[in-house]
mmCIF file of C-alpha atoms and ligand atoms in Angstrom:
data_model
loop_
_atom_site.group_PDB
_atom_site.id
_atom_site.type_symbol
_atom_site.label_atom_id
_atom_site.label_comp_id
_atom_site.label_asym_id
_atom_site.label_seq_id
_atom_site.Cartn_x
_atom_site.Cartn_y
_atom_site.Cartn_z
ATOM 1 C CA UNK A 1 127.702 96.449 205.587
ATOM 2 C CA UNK A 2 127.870 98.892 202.578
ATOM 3 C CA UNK A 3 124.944 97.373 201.300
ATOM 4 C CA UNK A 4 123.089 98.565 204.039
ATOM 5 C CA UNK A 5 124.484 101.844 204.112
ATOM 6 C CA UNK A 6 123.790 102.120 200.260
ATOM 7 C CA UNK A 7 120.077 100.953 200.719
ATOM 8 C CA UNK A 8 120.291 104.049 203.645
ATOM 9 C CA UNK A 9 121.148 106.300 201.345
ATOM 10 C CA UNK A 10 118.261 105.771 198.636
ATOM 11 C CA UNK A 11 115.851 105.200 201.767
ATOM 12 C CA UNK A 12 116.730 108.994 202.583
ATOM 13 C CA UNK A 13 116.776 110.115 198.525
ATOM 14 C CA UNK A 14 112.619 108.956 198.477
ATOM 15 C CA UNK A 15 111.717 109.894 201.648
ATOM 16 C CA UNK A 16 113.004 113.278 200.673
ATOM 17 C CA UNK A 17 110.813 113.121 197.569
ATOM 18 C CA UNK A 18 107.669 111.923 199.865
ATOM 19 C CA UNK A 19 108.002 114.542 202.816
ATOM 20 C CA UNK A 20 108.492 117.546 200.154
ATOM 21 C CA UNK A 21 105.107 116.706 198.084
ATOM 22 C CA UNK A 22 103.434 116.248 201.622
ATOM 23 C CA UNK A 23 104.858 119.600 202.939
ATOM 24 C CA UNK A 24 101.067 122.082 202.545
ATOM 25 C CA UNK A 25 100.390 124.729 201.863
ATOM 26 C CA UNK A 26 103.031 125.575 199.526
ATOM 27 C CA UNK A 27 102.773 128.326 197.056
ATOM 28 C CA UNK A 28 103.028 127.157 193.588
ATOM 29 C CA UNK A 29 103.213 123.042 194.141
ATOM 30 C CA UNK A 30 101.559 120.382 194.797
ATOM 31 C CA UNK A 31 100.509 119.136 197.683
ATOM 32 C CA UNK A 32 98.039 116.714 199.400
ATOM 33 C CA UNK A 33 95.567 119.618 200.235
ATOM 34 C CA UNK A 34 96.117 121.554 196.430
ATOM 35 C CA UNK A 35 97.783 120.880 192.694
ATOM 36 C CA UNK A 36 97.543 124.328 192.459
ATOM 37 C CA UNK A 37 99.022 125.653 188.896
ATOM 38 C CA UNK A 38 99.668 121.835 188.034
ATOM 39 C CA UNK A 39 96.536 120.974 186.816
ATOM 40 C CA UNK A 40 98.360 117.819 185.152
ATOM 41 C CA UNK A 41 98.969 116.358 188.372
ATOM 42 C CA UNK A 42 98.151 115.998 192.315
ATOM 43 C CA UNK A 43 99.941 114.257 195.349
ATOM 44 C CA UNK A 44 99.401 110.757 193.803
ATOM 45 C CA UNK A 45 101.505 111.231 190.470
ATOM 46 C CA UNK A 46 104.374 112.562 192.767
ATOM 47 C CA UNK A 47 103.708 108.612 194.814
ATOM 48 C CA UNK A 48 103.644 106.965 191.783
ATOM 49 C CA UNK A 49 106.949 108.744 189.904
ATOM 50 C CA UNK A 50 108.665 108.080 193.583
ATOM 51 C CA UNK A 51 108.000 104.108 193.494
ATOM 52 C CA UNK A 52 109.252 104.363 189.827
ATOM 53 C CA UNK A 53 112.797 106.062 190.818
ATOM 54 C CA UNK A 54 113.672 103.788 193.509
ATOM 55 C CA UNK A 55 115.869 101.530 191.147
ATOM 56 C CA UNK A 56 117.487 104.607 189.608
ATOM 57 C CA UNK A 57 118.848 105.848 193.368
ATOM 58 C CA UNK A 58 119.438 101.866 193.778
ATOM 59 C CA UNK A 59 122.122 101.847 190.827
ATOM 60 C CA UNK A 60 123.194 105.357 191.656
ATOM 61 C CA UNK A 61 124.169 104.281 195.037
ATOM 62 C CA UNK A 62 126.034 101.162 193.839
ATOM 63 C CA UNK A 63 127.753 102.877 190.914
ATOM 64 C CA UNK A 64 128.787 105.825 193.677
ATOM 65 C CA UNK A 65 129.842 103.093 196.016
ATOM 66 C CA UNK A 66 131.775 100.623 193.699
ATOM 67 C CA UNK A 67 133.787 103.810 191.511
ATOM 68 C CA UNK A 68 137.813 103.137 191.611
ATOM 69 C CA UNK A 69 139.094 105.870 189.169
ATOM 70 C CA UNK A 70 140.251 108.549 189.426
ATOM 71 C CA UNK A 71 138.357 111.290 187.892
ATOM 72 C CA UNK A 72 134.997 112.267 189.006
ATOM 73 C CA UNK A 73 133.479 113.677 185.602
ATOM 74 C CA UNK A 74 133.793 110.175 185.195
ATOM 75 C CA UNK A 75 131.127 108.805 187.611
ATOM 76 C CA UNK A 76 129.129 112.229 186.655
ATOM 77 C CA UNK A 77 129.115 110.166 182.962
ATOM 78 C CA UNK A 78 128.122 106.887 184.170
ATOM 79 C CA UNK A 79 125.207 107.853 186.049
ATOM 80 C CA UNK A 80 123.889 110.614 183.566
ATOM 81 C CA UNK A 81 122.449 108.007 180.939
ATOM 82 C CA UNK A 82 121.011 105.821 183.998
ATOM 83 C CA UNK A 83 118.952 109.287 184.824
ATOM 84 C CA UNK A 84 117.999 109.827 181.172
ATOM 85 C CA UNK A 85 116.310 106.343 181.531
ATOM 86 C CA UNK A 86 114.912 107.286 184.912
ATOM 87 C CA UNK A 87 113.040 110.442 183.397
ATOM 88 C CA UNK A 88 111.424 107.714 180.780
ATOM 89 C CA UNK A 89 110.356 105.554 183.535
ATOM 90 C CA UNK A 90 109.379 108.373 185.563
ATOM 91 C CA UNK A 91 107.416 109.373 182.440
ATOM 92 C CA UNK A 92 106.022 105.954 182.514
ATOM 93 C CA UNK A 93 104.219 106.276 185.569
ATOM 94 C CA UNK A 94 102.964 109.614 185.462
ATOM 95 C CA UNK A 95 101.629 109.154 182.157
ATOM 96 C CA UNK A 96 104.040 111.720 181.005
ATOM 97 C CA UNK A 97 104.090 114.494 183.187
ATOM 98 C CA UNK A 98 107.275 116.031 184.451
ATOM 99 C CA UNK A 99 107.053 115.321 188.363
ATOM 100 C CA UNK A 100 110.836 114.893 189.486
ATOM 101 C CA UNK A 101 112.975 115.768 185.791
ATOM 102 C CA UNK A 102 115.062 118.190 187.829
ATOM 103 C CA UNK A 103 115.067 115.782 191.100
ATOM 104 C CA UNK A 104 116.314 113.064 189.062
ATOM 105 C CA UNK A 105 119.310 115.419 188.311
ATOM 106 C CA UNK A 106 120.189 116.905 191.653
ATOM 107 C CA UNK A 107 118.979 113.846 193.677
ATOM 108 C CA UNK A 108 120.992 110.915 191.714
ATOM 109 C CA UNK A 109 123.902 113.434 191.696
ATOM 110 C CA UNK A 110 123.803 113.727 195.817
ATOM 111 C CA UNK A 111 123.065 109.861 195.827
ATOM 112 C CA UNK A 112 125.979 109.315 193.611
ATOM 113 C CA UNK A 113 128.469 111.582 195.936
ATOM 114 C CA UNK A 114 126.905 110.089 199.098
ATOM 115 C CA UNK A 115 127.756 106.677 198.043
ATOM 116 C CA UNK A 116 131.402 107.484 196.726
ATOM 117 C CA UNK A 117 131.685 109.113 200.254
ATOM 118 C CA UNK A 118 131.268 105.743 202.254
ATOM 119 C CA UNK A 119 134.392 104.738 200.960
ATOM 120 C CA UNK A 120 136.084 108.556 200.994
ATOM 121 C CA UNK A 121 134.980 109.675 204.200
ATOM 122 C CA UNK A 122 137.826 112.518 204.206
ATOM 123 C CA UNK A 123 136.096 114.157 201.377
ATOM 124 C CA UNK A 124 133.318 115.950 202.152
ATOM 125 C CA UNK A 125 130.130 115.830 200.074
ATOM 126 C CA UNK A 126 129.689 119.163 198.203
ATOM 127 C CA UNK A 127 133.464 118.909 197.268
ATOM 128 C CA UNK A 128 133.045 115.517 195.502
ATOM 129 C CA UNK A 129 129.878 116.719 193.646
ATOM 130 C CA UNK A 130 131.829 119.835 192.397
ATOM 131 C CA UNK A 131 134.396 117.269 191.262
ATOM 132 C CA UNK A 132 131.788 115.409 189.524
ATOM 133 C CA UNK A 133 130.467 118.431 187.438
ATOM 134 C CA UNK A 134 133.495 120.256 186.574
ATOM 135 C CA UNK A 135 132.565 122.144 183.310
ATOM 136 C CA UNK A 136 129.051 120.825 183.129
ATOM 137 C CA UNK A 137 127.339 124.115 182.019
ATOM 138 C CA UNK A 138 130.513 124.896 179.761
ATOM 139 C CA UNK A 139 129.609 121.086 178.242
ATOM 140 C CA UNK A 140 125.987 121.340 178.254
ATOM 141 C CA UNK A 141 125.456 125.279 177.070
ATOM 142 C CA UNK A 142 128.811 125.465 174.902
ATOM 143 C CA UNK A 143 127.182 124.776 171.351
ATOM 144 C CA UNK A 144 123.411 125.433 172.306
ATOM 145 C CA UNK A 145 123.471 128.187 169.514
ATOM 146 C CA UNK A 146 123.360 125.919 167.317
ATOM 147 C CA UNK A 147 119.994 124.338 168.241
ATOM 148 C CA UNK A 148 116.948 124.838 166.822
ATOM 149 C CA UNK A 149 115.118 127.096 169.150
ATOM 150 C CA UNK A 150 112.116 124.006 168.759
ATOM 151 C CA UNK A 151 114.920 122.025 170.805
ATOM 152 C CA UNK A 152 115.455 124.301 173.465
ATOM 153 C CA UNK A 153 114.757 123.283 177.364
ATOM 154 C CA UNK A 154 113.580 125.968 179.547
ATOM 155 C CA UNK A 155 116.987 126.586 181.212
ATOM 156 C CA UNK A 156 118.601 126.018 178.121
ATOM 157 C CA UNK A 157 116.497 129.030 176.402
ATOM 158 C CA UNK A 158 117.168 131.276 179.612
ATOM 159 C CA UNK A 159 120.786 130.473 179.171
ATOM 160 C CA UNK A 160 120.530 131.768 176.080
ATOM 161 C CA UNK A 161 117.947 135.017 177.090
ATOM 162 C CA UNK A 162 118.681 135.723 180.324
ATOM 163 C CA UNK A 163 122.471 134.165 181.107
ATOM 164 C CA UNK A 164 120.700 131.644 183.590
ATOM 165 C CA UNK A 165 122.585 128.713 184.507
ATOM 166 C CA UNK A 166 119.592 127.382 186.443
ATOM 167 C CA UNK A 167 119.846 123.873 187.853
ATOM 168 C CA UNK A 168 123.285 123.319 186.207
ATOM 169 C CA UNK A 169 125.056 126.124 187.576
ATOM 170 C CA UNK A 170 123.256 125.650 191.172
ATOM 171 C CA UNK A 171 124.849 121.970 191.075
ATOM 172 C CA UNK A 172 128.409 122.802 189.085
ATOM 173 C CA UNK A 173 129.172 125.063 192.028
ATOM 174 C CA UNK A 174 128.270 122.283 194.822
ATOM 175 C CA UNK A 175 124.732 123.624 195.391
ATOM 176 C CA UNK A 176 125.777 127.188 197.342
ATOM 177 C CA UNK A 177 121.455 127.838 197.994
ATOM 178 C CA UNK A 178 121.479 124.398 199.789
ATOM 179 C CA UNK A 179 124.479 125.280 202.000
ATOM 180 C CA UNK A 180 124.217 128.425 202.863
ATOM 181 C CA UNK A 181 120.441 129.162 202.644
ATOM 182 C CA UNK A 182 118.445 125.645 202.648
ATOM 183 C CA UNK A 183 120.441 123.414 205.272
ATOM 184 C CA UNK A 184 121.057 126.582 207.891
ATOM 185 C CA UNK A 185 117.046 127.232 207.757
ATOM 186 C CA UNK A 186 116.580 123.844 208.440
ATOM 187 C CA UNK A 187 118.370 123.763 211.390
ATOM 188 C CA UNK A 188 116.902 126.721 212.798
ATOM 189 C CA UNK A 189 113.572 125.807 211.921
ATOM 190 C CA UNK A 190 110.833 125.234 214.919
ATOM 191 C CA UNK A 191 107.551 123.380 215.413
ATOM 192 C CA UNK A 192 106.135 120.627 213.269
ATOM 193 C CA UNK A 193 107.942 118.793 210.742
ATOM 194 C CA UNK A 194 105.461 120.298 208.514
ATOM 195 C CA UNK A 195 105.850 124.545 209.743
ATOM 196 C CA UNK A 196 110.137 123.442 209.765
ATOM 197 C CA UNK A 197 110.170 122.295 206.439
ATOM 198 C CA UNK A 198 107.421 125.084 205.241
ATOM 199 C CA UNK A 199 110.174 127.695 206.621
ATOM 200 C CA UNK A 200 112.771 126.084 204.665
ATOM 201 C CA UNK A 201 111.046 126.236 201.533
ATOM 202 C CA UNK A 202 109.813 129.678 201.830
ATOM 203 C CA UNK A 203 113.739 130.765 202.842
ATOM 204 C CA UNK A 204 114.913 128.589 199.674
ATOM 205 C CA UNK A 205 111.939 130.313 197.176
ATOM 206 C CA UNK A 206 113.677 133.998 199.178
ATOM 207 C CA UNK A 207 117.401 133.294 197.711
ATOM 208 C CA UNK A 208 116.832 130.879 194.354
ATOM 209 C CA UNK A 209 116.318 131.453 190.939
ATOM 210 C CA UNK A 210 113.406 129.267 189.971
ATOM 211 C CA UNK A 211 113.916 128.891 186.087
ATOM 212 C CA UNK A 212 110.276 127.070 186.287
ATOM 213 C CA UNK A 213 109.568 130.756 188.475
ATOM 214 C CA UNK A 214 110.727 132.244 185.113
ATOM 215 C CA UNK A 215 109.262 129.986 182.156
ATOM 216 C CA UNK A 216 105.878 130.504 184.162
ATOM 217 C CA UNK A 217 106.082 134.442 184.264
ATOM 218 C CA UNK A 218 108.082 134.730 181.188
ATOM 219 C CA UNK A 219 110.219 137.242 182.761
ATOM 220 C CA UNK A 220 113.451 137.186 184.990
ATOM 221 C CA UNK A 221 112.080 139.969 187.183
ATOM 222 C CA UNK A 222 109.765 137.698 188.658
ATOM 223 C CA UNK A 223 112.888 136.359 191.063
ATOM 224 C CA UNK A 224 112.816 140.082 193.182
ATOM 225 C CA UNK A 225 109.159 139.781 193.427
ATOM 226 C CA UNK A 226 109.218 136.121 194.984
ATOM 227 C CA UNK A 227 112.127 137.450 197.259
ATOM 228 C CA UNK A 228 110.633 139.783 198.611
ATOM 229 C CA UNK A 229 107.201 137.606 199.064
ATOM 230 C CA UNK A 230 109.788 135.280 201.220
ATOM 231 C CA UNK A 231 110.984 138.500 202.972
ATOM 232 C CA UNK A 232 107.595 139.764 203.624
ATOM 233 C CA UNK A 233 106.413 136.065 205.289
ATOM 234 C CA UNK A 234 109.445 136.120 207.705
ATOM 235 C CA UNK A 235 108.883 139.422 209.130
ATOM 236 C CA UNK A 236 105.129 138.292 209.631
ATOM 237 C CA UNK A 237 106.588 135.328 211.433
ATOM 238 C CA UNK A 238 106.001 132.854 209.137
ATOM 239 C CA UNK A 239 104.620 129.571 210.030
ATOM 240 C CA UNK A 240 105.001 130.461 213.836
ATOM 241 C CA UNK A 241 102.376 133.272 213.392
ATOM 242 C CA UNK A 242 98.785 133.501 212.272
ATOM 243 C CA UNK A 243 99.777 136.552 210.226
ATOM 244 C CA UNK A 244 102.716 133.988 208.497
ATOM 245 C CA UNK A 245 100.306 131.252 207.783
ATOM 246 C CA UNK A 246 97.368 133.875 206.483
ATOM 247 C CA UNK A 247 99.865 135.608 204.229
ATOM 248 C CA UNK A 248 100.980 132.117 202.834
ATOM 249 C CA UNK A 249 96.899 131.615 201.730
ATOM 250 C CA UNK A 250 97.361 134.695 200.282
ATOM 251 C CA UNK A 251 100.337 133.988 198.387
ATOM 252 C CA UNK A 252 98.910 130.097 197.534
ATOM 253 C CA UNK A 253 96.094 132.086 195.758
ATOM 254 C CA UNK A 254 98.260 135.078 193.825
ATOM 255 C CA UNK A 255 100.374 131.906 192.797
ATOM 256 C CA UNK A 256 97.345 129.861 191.438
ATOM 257 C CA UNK A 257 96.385 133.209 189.831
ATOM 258 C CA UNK A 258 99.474 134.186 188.220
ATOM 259 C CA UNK A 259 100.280 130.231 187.203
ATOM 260 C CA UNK A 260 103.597 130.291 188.817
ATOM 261 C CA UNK A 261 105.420 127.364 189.664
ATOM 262 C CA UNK A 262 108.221 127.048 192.049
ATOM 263 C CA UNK A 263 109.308 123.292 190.595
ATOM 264 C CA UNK A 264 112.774 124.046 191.195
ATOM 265 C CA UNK A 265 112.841 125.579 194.684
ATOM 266 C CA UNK A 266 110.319 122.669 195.617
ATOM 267 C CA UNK A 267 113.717 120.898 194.247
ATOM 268 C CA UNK A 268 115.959 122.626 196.641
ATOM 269 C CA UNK A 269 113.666 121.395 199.574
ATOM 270 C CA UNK A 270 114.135 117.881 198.121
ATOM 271 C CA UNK A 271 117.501 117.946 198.271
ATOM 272 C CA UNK A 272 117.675 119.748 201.609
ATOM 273 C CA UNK A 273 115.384 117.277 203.322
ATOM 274 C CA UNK A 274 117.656 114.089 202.017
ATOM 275 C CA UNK A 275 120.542 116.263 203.520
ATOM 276 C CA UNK A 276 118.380 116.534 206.621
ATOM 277 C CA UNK A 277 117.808 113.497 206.812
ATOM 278 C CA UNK A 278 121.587 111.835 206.170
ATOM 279 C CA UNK A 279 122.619 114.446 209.475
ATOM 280 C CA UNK A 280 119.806 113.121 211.232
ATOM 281 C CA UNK A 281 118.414 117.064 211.357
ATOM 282 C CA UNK A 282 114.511 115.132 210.754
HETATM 283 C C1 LIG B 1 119.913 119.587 183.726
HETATM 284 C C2 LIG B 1 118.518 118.998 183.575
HETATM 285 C C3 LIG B 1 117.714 119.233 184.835
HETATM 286 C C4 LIG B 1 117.835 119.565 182.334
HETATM 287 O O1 LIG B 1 117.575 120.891 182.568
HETATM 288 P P1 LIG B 1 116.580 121.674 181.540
HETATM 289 O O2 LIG B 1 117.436 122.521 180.655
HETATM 290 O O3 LIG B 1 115.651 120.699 180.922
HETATM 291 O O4 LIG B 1 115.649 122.584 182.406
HETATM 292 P P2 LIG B 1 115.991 123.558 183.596
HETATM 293 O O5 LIG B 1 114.977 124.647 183.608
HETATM 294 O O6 LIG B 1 117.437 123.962 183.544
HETATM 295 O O7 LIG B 1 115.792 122.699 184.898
HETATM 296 C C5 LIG B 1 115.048 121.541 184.826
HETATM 297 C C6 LIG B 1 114.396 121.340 186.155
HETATM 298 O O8 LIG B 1 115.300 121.582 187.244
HETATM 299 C C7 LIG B 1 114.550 122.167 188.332
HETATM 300 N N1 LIG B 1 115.080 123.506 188.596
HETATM 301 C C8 LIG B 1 114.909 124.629 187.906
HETATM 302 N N2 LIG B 1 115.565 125.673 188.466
HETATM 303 C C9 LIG B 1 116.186 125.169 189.544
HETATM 304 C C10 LIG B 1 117.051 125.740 190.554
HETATM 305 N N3 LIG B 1 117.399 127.043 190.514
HETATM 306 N N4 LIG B 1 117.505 124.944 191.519
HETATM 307 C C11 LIG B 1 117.156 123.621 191.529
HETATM 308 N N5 LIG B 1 116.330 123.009 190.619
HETATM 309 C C12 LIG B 1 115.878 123.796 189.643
HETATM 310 C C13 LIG B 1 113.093 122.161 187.888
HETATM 311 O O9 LIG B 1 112.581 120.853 188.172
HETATM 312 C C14 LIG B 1 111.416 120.784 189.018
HETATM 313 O O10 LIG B 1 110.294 121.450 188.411
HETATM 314 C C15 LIG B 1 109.623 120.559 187.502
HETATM 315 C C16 LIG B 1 108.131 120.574 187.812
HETATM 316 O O11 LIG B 1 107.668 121.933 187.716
HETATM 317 P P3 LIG B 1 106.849 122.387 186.416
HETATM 318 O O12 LIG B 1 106.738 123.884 186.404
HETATM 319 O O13 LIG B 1 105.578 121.597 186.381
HETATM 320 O O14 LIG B 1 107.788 121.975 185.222
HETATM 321 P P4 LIG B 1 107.305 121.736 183.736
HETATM 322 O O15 LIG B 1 106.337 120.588 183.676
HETATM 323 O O16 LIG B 1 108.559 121.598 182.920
HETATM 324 O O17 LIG B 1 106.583 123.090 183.327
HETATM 325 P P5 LIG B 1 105.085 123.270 182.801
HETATM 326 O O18 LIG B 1 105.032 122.695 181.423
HETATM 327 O O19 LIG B 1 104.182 122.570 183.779
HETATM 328 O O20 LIG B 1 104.912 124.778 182.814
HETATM 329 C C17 LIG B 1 110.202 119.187 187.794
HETATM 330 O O21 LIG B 1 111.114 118.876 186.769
HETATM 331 C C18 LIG B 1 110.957 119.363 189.074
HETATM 332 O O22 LIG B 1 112.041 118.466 189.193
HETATM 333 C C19 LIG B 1 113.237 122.312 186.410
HETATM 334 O O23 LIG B 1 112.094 121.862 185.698
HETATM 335 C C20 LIG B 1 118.632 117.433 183.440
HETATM 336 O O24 LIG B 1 117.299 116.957 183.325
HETATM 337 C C21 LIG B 1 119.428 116.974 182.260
HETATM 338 O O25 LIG B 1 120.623 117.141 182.183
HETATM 339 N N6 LIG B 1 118.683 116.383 181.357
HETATM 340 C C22 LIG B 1 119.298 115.758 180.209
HETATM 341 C C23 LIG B 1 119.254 114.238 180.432
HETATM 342 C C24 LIG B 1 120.058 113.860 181.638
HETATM 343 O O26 LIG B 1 121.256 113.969 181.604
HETATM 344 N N7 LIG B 1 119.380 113.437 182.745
HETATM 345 C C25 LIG B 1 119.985 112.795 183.915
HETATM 346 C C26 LIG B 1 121.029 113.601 184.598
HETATM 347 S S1 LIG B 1 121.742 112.741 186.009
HETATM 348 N N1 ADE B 2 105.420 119.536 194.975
HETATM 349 C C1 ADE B 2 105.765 119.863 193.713
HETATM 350 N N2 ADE B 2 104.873 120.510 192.919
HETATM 351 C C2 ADE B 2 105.230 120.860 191.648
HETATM 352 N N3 ADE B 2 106.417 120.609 191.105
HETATM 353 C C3 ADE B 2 107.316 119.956 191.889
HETATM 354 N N4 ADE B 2 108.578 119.561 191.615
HETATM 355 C C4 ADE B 2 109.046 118.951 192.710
HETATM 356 N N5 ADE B 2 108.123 118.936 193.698
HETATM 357 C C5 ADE B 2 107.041 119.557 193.198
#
């Protein structure tokens, strides 16, 4: 039986991936209708890096499922050089452009925790994932000084410029955006699975900070502007209204202009939807 619960679980962790690049129009991504700023990639390279990451969420879930010890930075360990071989295959089959780099973090992290639940069902999800990461932006940002500044990732370099923990610090603290901003949009949300999960993106993009958001706009200030473009949509209605929907053209367009990406609230809807999806919320 916890085979088939394990094979649930990744199920859920790419159907996640599929329903977020189908979600249109969203400001900033890709989706079936626009690449917008990604001219290095459309709906099909987010297919194809999908297919290529269902054997990553496969050993995930069996590596979550089958853990005995005792500390969780432990299972954190195992699975973190299985995802550095998923981005290579991921790389594979886009020819090398960075779909899912952050999904393959958050996503084998929940997939990990989701598994280890099944057998520690008095635990709840977000506590075993903060158990996981204990002192992963301590680890991973401790020495980055040292670098060469050639080296540097884009949250790595905002670490450094801006104090930005970015993805890391989002997931060390048991990803707060997800469970009090993502997840209770979600359930509120109304209408199509298309205008609830465009409301729960636009109410993510209103509370995250987007280090792609950043890298794009080469400034942290960007986050209050995007805020209050989330803001803005909400009083309008958002996708319930005409005046929602025409302001989200609007913003597709000033995002397309300004080449900003929202990679890592598009991210945060991933990992929202496969949350979703596990409480049977979709
Ligand atoms: C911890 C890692 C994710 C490495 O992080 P890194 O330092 O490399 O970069 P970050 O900026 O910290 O984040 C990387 C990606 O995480 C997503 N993200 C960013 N901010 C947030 C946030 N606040 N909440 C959630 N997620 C966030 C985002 O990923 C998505 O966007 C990418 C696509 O957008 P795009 O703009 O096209 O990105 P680029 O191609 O890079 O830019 P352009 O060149 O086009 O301008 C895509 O990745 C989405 O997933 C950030 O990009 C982790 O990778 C790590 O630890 N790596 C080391 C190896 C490893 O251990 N891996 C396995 C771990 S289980
Ligand atoms: N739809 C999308 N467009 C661009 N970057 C993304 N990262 C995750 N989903 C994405």
């Amino acid at each position: 039986m916890v085979e088939l619960a394990q094979k649930a679980i990744v199920d859920d962790a790419l159907r996640a991936l599929l329903y977020e690049v189908s979600v249109n129009p969203k400001p900033g991504l890709v989706d079936p209708v626009s690449s917008g700023p990604h001219p290095d990639m459309d709906v099909f390279t987010f297919i194809d890096s999908t297919v290529s990451l269902r054997e990553y969420f496969t050993t995930c879930a069996t590596t979550g499922a089958s853990f005995t010890g005792s500390a969780l930075p432990e299972l954190f360990t195992a699975i973190r050089p299985v995802g550095v071989a998923a981005e290579r295959s991921m790389f594979a089959a886009t020819k090398g452009v960075n779909t899912h780099k952050g999904a393959i973090f958050s996503l084998g992290i929940l997939v990990t925790a989701a598994a280890y639940q099944l057998e520690h069902d008095q635990l709840t999800l977000m506590s075993i994932v903060k158990a996981m990461l204990v002192g992963l932006t301590t680890h991973d940002f401790d020495h980055l000084a040292d670098k060469p500044d050639t080296e540097l990732t884009a949250g790595e370099r905002q670490f450094l410029q801006f104090g930005i923990t970015g993805i890391r610090g989002e997931a060390e603290a048991g990803y707060p955006t997800i469970m009090t901003v993502g997840l209770p949009a979600l359930k509120r949300s109304k209408g199509t699975t298309n205008q609830r999960l465009l409301d729960t993106l636009i109410a993510i993009m209103g509370h995250s900070v987007d280090t792609n958001l950043v890298k794009r706009a080469k400034s942290n200030e960007i986050v209050a502007w995007a805020h209050q473009q989330a803001q803005h949509y909400f009083e309008l209605g958002g996708s319930q209204t005409a005046e929602g929907m025409a302001f989200l053209a609007e913003l597709n367009e000033t995002f397309l202009q300004r080449n900003l990406s929202l990679g890592g609230s598009a991210d945060l809807l991933i990992l929202t939807i496969f949350l979703g999806l596990r409480e049977q919320l979709l």
